[in-house]
mmCIF file of C-alpha atoms and ligand atoms in Angstrom:
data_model
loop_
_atom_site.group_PDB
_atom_site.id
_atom_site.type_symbol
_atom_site.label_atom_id
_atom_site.label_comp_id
_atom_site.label_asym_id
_atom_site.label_seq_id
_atom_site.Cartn_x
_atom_site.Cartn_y
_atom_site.Cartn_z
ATOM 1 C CA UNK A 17 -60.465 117.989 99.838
ATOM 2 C CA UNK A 18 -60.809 115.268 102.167
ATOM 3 C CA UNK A 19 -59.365 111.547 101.319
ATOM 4 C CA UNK A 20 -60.275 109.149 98.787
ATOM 5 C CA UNK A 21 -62.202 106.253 99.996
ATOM 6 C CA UNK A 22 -60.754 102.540 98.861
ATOM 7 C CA UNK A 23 -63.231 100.434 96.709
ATOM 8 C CA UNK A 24 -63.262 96.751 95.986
ATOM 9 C CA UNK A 25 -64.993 95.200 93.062
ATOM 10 C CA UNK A 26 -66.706 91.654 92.621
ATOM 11 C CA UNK A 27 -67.558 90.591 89.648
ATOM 12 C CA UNK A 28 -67.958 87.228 88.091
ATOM 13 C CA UNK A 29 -68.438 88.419 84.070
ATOM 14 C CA UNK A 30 -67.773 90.987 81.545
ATOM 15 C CA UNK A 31 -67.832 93.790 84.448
ATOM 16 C CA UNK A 32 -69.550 96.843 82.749
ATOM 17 C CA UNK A 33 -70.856 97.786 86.052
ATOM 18 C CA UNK A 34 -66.972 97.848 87.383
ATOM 19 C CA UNK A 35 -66.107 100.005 84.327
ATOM 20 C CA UNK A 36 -68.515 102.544 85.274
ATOM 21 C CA UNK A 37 -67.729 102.749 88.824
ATOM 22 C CA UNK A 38 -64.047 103.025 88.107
ATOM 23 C CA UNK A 39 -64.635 105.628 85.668
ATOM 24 C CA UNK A 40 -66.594 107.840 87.577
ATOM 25 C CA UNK A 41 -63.212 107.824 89.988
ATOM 26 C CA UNK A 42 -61.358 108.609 87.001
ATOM 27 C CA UNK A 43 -63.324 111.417 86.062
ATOM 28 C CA UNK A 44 -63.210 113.024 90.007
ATOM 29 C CA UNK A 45 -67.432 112.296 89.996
ATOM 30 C CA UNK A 46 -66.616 109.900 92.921
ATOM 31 C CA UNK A 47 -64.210 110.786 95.777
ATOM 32 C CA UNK A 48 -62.913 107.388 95.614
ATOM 33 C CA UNK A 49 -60.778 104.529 93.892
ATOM 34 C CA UNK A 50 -60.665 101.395 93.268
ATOM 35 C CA UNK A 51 -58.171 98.987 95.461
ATOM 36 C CA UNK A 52 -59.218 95.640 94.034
ATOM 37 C CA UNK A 53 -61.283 93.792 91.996
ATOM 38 C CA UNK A 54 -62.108 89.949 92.744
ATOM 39 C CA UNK A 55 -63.324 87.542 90.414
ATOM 40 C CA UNK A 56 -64.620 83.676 90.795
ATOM 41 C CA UNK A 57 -63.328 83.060 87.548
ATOM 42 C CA UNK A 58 -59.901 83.609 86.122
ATOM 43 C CA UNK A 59 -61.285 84.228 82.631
ATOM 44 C CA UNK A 60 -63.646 87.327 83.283
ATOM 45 C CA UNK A 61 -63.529 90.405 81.092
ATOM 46 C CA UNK A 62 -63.335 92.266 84.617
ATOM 47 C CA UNK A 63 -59.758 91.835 84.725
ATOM 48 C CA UNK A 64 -59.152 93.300 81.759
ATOM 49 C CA UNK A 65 -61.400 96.410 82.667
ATOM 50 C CA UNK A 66 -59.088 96.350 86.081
ATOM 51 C CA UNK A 67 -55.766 96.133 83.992
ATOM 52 C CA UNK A 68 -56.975 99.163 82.147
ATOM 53 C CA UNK A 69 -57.728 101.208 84.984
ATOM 54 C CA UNK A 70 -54.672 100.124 86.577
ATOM 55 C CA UNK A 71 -56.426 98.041 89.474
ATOM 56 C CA UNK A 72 -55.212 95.134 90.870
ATOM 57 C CA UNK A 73 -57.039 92.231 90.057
ATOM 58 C CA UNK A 74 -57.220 88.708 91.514
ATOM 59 C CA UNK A 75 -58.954 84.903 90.964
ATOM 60 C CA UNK A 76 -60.639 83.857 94.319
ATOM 61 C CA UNK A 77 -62.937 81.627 94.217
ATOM 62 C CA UNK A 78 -64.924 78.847 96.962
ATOM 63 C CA UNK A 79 -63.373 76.281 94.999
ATOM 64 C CA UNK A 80 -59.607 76.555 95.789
ATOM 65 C CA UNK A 81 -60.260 76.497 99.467
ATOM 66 C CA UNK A 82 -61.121 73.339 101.968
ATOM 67 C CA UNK A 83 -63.891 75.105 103.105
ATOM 68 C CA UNK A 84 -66.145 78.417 103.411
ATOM 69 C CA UNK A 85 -64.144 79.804 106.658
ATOM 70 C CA UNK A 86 -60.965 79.271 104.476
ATOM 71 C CA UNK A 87 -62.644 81.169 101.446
ATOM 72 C CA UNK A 88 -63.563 84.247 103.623
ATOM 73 C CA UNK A 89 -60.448 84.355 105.543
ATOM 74 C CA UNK A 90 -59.035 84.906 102.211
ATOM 75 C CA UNK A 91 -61.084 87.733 101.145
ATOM 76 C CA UNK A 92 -60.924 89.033 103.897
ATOM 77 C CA UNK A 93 -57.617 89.236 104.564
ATOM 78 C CA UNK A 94 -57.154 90.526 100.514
ATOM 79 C CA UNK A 95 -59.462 93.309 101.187
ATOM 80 C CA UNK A 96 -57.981 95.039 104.533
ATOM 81 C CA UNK A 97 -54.218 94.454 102.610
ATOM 82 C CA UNK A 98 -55.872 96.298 99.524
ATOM 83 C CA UNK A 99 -57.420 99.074 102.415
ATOM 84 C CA UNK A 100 -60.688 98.613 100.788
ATOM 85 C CA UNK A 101 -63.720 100.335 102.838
ATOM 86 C CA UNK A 102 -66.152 99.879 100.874
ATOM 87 C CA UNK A 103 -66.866 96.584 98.340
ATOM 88 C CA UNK A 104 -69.287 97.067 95.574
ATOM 89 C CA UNK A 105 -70.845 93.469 93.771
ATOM 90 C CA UNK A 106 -71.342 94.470 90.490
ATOM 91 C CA UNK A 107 -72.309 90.999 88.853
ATOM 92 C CA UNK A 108 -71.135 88.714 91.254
ATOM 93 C CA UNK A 109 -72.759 85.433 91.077
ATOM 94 C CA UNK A 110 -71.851 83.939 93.971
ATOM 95 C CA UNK A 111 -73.015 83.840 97.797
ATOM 96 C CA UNK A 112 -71.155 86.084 99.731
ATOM 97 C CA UNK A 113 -69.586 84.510 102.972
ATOM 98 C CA UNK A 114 -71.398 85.433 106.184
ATOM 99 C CA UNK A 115 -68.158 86.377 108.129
ATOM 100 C CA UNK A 116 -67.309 89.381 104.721
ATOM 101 C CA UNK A 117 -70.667 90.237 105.278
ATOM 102 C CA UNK A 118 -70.550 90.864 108.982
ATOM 103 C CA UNK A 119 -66.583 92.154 108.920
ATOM 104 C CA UNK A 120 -68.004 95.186 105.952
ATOM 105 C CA UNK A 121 -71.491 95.643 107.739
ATOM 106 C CA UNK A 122 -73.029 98.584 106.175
ATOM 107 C CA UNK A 123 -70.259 98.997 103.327
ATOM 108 C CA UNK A 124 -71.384 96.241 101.100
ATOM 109 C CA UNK A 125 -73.622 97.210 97.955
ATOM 110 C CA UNK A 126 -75.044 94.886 95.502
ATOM 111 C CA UNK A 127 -77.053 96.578 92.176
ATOM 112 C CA UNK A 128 -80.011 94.706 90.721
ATOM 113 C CA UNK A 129 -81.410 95.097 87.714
ATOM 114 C CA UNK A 130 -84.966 95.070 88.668
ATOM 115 C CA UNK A 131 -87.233 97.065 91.034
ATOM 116 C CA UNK A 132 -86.694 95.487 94.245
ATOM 117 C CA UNK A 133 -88.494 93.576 96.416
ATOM 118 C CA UNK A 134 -90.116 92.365 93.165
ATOM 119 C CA UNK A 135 -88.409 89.853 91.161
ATOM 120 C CA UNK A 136 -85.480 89.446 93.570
ATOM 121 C CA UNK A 137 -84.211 85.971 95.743
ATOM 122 C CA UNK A 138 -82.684 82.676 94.505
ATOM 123 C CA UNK A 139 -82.662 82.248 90.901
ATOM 124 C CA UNK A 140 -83.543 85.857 89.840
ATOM 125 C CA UNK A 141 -80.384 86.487 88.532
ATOM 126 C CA UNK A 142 -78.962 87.744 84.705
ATOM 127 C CA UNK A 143 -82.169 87.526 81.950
ATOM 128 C CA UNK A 144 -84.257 85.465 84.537
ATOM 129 C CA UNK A 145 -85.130 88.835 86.116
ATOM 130 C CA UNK A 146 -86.117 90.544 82.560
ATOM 131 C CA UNK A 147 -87.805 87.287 81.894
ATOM 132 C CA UNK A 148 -89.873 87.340 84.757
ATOM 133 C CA UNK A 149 -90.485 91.090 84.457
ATOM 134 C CA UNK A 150 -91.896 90.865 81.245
ATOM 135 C CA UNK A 151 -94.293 87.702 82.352
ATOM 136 C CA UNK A 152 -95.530 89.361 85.053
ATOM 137 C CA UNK A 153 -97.060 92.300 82.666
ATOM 138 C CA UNK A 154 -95.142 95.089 84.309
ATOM 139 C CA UNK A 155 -95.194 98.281 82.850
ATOM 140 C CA UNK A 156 -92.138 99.358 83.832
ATOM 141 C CA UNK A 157 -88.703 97.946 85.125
ATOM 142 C CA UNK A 158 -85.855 99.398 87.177
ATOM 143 C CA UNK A 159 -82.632 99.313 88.934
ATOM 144 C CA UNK A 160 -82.284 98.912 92.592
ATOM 145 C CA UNK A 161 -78.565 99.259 94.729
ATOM 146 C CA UNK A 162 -78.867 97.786 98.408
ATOM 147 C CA UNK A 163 -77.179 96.442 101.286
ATOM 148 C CA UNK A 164 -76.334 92.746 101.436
ATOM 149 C CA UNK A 165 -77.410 91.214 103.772
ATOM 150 C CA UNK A 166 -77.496 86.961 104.510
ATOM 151 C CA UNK A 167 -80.491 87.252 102.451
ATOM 152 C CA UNK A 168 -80.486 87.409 98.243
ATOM 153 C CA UNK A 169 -81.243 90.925 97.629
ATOM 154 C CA UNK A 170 -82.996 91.443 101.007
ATOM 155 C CA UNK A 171 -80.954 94.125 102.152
ATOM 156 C CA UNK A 172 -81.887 97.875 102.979
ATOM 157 C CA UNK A 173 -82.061 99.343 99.551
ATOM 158 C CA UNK A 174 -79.941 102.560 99.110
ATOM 159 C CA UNK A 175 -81.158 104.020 96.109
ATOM 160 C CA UNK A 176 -84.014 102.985 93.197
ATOM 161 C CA UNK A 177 -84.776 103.907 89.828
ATOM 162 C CA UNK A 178 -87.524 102.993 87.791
ATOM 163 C CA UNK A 179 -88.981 104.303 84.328
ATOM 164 C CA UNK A 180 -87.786 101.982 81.735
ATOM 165 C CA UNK A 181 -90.815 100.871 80.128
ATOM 166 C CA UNK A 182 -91.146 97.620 79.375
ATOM 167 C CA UNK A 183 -92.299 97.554 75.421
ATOM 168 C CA UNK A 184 -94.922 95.123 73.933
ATOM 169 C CA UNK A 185 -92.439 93.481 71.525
ATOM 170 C CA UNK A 186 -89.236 93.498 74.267
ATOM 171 C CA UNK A 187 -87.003 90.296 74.941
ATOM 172 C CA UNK A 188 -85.664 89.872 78.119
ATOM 173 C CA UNK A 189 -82.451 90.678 76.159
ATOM 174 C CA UNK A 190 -83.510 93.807 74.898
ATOM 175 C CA UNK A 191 -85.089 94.927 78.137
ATOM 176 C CA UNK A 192 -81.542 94.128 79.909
ATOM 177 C CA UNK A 193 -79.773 96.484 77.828
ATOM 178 C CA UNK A 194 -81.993 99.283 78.549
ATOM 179 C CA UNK A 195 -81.750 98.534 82.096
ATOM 180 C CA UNK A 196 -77.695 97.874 81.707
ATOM 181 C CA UNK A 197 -77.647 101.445 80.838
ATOM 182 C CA UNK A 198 -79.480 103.017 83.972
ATOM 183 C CA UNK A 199 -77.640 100.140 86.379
ATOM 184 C CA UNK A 200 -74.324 102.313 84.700
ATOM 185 C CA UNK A 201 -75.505 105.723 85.794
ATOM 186 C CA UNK A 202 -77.652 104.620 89.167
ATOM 187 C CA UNK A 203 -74.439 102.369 90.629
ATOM 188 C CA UNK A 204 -72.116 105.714 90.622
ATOM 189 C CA UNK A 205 -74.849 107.779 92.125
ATOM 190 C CA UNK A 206 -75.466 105.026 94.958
ATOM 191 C CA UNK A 207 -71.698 105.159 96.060
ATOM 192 C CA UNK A 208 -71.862 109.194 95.861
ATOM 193 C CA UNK A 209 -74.722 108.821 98.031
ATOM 194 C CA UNK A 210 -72.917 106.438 100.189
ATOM 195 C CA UNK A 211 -69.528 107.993 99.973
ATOM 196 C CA UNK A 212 -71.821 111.133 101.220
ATOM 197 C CA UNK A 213 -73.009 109.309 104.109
ATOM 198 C CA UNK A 214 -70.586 107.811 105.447
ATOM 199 C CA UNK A 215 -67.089 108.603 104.179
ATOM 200 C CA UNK A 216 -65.784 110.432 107.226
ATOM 201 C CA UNK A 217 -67.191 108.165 109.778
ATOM 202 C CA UNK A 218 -65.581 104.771 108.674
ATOM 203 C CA UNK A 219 -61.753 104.951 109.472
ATOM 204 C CA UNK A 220 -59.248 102.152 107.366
ATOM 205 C CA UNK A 221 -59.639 98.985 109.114
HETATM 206 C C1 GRF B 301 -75.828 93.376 85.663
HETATM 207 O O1 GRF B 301 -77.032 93.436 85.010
HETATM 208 C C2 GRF B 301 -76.036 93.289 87.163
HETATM 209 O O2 GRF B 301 -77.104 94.023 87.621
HETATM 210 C C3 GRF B 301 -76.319 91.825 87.314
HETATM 211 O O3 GRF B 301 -75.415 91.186 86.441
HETATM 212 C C4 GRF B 301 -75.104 92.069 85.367
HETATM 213 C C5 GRF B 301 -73.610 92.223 85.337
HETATM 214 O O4 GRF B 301 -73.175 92.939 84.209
HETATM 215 N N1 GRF B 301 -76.306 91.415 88.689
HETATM 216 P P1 GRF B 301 -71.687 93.472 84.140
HETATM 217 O O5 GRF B 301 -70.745 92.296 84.396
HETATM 218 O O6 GRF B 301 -71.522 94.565 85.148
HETATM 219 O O7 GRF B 301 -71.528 93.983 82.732
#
């Protein structure tokens, strides 16, 4: 069996989306595990998630540093001591610094909870995106995994799902748990599909 590929985790909130990643390398689905997880806030229920899976965890946020180069240094330097090769957002509410985006070119997913290039860009974040889903008279709604890149959810898009119909008497917080449950089966997939990909071509930086 060949290696197991390192995976970092950002995630600003409750970090369902971690748990399901991290699970699927617990139950052997994904030839991978998870190195870190990074949160902006020290009070996210993703570090508990992390303490149960036995993942380190850590606080690093824009705010502690002088400035951005300071911030991504930082990150930076966390991930290659953590060996991750591939970092997953998974509810991360923040803008990623340019330099982690060019240092993990092509190994840094985001999941949306909506069928991209609809309802994506500044502001369409958490129930804004069911909101707006539901506004717009959409049948249906999705869940979309991509690249980042410098651009809110702009990036190449890995894998898509749609088929969760959007009902006549939905909320947008009834619609997100729907789509909460396909973003925890489509996110695994995506980094099978990546893993797939690209495993044996990216070496440990
Ligand atoms: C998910 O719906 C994700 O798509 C969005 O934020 C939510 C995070 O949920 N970007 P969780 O923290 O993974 O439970």
């Amino acid at each position: 069996m060949s290696r197991t590929v390192g995976i970092a985790i950002f995630a600003s909130g409750r970090g369902s989306n971690a748990r399901s990643l991290l699970q699927a390398c617990a139950d052997g689905y994904l030839n991978a595990r998870g190195v870190l997880i990074i949160s902006n806030h020290a009070d996210a229920g993703v570090h508990d998630i992390a303490k149960e899976f036995g993942v380190p965890s850590r606080t690093i946020s824009r705010d502690q540093f002088e400035d951005g180069k300071a911030f991504a240094d930082e990150l930076i330097t966390a991930l290659k001591e953590a060996k991750a090769e591939l970092i997953c957002l998974a509810g991360y509410m923040r803008k990623v610094p340019p330099a982690l985006i060019r240092a993990y070119e092509g190994a840094l997913l985001n999941i949306h909870p909506a069928l991209l290039p609809k309802f994506g860009g500044k502001g369409m974040y958490g129930l804004n995106v069911h909101q707006a889903v539901i506004e717009a008279g959409e049948s249906q709604t999705g869940v979309t995994v991509h690249y980042v890149n410098e651009k809110y959810d702009e990036g190449v898009i890995l894998l898509q799902r749609g088929g969760v119909l959007v009902e006549k008497d939905d909320s947008p917080e009834s619609l997100a748990a729907r789509v909460l449950d396909l973003e925890h089966r489509l996110y695994p997939e995506a980094v099978h599909k990546w893993l797939d990909m690209f495993a044996g071509a990216r070496q440990v930086c």
